[in-house]
Structures are given as structure tokens and as C-alpha cells.
Coordinates of C-alpha atoms in Angstrom, one line a residue:
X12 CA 149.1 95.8 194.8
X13 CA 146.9 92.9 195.0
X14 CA 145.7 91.8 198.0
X15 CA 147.3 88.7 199.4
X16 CA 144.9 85.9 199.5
X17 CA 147.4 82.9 200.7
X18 CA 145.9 80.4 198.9
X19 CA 145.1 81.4 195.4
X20 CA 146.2 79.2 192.9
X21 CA 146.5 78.2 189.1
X22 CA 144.4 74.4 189.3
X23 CA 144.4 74.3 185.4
X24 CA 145.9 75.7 182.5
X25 CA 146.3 74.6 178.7
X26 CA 146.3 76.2 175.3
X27 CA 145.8 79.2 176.4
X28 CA 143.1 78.8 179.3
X29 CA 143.6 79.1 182.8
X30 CA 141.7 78.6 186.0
X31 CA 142.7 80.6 189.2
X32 CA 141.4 79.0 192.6
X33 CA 141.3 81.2 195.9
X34 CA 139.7 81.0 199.2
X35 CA 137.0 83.6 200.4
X36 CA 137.5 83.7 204.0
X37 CA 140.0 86.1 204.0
X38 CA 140.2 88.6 207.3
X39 CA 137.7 91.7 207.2
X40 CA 140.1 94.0 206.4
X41 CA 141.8 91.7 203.4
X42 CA 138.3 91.7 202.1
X43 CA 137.9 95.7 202.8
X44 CA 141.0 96.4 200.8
X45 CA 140.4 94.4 197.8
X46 CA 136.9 95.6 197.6
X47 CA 138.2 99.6 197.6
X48 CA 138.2 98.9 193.4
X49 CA 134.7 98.2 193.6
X50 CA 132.5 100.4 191.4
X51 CA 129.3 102.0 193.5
X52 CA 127.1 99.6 191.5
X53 CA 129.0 96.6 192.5
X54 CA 129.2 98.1 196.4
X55 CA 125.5 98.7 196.1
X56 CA 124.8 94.9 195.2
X57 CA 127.3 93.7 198.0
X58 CA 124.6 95.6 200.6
X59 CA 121.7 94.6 199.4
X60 CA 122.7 90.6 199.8
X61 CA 121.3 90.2 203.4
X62 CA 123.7 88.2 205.3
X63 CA 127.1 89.5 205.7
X64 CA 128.6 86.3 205.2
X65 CA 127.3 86.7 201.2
X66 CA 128.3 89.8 201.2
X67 CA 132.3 88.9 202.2
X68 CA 132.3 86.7 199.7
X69 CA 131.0 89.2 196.8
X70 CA 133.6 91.7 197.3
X71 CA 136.3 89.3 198.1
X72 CA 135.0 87.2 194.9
X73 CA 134.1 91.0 192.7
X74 CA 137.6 92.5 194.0
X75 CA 139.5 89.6 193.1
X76 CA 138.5 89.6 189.1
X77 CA 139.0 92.9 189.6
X78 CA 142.7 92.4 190.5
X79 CA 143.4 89.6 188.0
X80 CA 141.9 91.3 184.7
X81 CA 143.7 94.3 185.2
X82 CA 147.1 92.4 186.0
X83 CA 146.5 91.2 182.5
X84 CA 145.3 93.9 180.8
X85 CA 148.0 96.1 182.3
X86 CA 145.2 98.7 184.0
X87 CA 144.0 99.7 187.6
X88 CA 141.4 96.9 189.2
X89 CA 139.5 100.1 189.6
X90 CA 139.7 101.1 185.8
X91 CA 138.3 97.6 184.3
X92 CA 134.8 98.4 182.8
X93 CA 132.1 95.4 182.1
X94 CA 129.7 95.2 179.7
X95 CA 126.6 92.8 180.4
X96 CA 124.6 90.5 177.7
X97 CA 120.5 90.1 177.6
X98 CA 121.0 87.5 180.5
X99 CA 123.6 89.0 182.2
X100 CA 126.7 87.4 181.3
X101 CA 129.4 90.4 182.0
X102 CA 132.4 90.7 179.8
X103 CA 134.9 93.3 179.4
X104 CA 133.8 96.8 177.8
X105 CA 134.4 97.4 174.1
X106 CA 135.9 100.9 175.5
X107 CA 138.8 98.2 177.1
X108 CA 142.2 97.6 175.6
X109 CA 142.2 94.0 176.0
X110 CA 138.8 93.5 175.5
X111 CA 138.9 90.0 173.7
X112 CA 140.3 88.4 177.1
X113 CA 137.4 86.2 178.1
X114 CA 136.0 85.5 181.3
X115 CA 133.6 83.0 183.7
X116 CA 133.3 82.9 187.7
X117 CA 132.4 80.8 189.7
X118 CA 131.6 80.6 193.8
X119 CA 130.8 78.3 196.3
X120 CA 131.3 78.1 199.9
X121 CA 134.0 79.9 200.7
X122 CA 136.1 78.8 197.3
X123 CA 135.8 80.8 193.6
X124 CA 137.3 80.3 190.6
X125 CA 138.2 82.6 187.6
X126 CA 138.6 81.0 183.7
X127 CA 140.4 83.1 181.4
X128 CA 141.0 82.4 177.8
X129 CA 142.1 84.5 175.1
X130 CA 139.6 85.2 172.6
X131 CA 137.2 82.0 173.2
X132 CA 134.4 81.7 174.7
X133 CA 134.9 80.3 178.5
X134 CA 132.5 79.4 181.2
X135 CA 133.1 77.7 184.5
X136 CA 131.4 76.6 187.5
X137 CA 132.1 74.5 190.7
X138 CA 130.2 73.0 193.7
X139 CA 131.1 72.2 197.2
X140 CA 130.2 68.3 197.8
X141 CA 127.0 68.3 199.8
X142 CA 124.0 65.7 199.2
X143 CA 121.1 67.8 197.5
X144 CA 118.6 65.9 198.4
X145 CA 116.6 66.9 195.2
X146 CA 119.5 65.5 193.4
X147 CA 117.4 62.5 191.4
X148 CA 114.4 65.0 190.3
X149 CA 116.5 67.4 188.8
X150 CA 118.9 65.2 187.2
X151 CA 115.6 63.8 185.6
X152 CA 114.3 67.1 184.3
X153 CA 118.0 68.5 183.4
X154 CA 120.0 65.7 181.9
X155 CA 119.3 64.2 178.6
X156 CA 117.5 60.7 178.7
X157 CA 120.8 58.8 178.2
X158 CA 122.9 60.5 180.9
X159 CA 119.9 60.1 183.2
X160 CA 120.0 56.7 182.6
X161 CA 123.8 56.1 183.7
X162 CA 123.3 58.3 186.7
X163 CA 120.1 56.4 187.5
X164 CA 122.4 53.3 187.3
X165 CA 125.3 54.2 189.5
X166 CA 125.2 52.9 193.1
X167 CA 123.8 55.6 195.4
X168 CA 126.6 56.4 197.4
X169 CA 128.3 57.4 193.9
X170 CA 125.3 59.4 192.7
X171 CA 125.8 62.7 194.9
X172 CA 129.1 63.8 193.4
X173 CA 128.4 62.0 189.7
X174 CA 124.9 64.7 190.3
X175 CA 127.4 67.7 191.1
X176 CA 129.7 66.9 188.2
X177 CA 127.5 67.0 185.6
X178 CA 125.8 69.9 187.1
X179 CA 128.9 72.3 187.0
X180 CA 129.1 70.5 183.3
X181 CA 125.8 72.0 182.7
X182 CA 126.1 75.1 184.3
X183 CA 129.8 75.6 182.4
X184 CA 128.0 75.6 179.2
X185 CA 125.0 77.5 180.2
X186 CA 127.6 80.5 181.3
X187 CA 130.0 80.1 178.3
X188 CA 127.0 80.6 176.1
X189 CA 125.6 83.2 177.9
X190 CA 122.0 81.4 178.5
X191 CA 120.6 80.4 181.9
X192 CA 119.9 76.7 182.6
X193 CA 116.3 75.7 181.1
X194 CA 117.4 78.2 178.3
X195 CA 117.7 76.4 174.6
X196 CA 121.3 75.0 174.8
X197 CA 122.2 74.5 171.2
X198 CA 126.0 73.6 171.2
X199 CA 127.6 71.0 169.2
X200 CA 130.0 69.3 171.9
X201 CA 132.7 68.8 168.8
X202 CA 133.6 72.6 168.9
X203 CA 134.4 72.9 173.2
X204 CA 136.7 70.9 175.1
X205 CA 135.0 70.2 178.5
X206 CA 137.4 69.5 181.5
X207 CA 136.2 68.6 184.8
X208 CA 138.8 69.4 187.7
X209 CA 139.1 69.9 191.6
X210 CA 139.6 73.2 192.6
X211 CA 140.3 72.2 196.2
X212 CA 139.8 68.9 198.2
X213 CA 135.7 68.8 198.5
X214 CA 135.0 70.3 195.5
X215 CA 134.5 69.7 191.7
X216 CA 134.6 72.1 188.9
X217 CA 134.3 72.2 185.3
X218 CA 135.1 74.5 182.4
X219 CA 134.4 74.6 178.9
X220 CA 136.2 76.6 176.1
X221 CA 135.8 77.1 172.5
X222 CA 138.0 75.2 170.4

């Protein structure tokens, strides 16, 4: 039985994508029971995070794909198997019935998100709205010259969310190709669909998906 988060929910769904939304701040012993799937690798990196805080929301955010995948793939939580790519982009084990079920998270604050997509290439990321006050220097070295230029032309009280939008944008395409940001990003924006959306009030998301 899955753990009862009381606020999970589906913010977005199309053509065979979804986005599942859920709070992290469940009680200690919500979070201890959802994390009881947790392989010893995945308890061992929970420890090592140093403030317990981070280490709540691993388990809660690690149990939780946990629950959903094997809901889908019709399996234990405990039984689902990942695989990881050179950068460390998990996906489901080739050993897994099911395997072609695509995957992305995403956490911030005490919110997550999971993208699932049949078969396509997904990736997902969202941010909690908070100035960053590095905001303009790494918009200059991240964006390309012409979305620089119409962020460096909004009014500044529109530029810290505008910054996190097209940050989750770029951190979406990073994880559905599997690269880090600052990797080569060669995608041809014809063959995704991008959609931004708001997992909860505060927030702003994105996810990409292979057409």
C-alpha cells in the first residue's frame, strides 16, 4: 500500500505524459514507511546528506518513485531496479518488465515532481520562487544571446521568476537528454514539446518530452 501523502496530485497530463506533484513534509513515520522499499544503496546516500531535513526529503522523494513505478509496472516499490547513464541519469533496468516507461524528478523545498511518459524521452525540473541574487550572471553565461536579451529587457521585478522559468526550461532538457548543464546540448527544439506549469502556488516547473 502506498503511503498516504495528502496532497499528491496529477498538475499535468497529455498524450501520454504525466506529472505527479506531492509535498515532502510528511510526518516522520510517513516518511519511515515509504522509505522501508529503499535499497541499502539508496538508504546509504539518505545518511550521508548531513542535515536531516535533506535527508526527509530523499526518502520521502526516493520512496515515492518507488511507489509510483511499481503501481505501473504492476511490481513491489521494493522490486523496481535502476539502471544509471555516464552522467547519472537513472532509468529503469533492462532486467524490468516495463522497462520503456520513462522517467524525470524533480525537488525543491519541500515539493517534488515525477514525469512519466511511455516510451519518450522525459525530463522535468521545478524551483521554489526565491530571488537568486546571481540571477543576471548566470542567465548571461547560460542563456543564448537572444533570450538574454529579452530577460535583460524585462522590468526587474519580472526578472526573478522569468530567471527561474527558463532555468527549469534548461535544466528539463539537460535531464531529458541525460547531460548536465554546461554539457553540449544539441537538441533541435522541433522534435520536444516544452510545457511550463505550476506545480503548486510558489512554484514553477517545466517538462520536456519527445515528440
Amino acid at each position: 500500500m502506498t503511503p498516504d501523502f495528502r496532497t499528491d496530485s496529477l498538475v499535468f497530463e497529455a498524450d501520454g505524459l504525466q506529472v505527479l506533484a506531492f509535498m515532502l513534509d510528511a510526518d516522520q513515520d510517513t516518511v519511515n514507511q515509504i522509505g522501508l522499499c529503499l535499497n541499502e544503496e539508496e538508504g546509504l546516500r539518505a545518511l550521508r546528506l548531513r542535515l536531516r531535513q535533506d535527508q526527509r526529503r530523499f526518502v520521502a522523494t526516493r520512496g515515492h518513485l518507488r511507489h509510483v513505478l511499481a503501481a505501473r509496472l504492476g511490481v513491489c516499490p521494493s522490486d523496481v531496479e535502476f539502471e544509471y547513464e555516464e552522467l547519472g541519469k537513472p532509468r529503469l533496468s533492462q532486467r524490468m518488465r516495463g522497462r520503456d516507461l520513462r522517467f524525470s524528478i524533480s525537488r525543491s523545498a519541500d515539493v517534488a515532481v515525477i514525469a512519466l511518459a511511455d516510451n519518450r524521452d522525459v525530463g522535468v525540473d521545478i524551483e521554489v520562487i526565491l530571488p537568486v541574487p546571481e540571477a543576471d550572471q548566470i542567465a548571461s553565461l547560460c542563456l543564448s544571446p537572444s533570450e538574454y536579451q529579452s530577460y535583460a529587457a524585462l522590468e526587474p521585478e519580472r526578472r526573478p521568476k522569468d530567471f527561474l522559468e527558463r532555468w527549469t526550461r534548461l535544466e528539463a532538457v539537460s535531464k531529458a537528454l541525460g547531460c548536465g548543464l554546461g554539457q553540449p546540448t544539441l537538441w533541435n527544439e522541433e522534435d520536444w514539446t516544452v510545457t511550463g506549469f505550476v506545480p503548486k502556488p510558489g512554484y514553477v516547473g517545466t517538462v520536456v518530452v519527445r515528440n
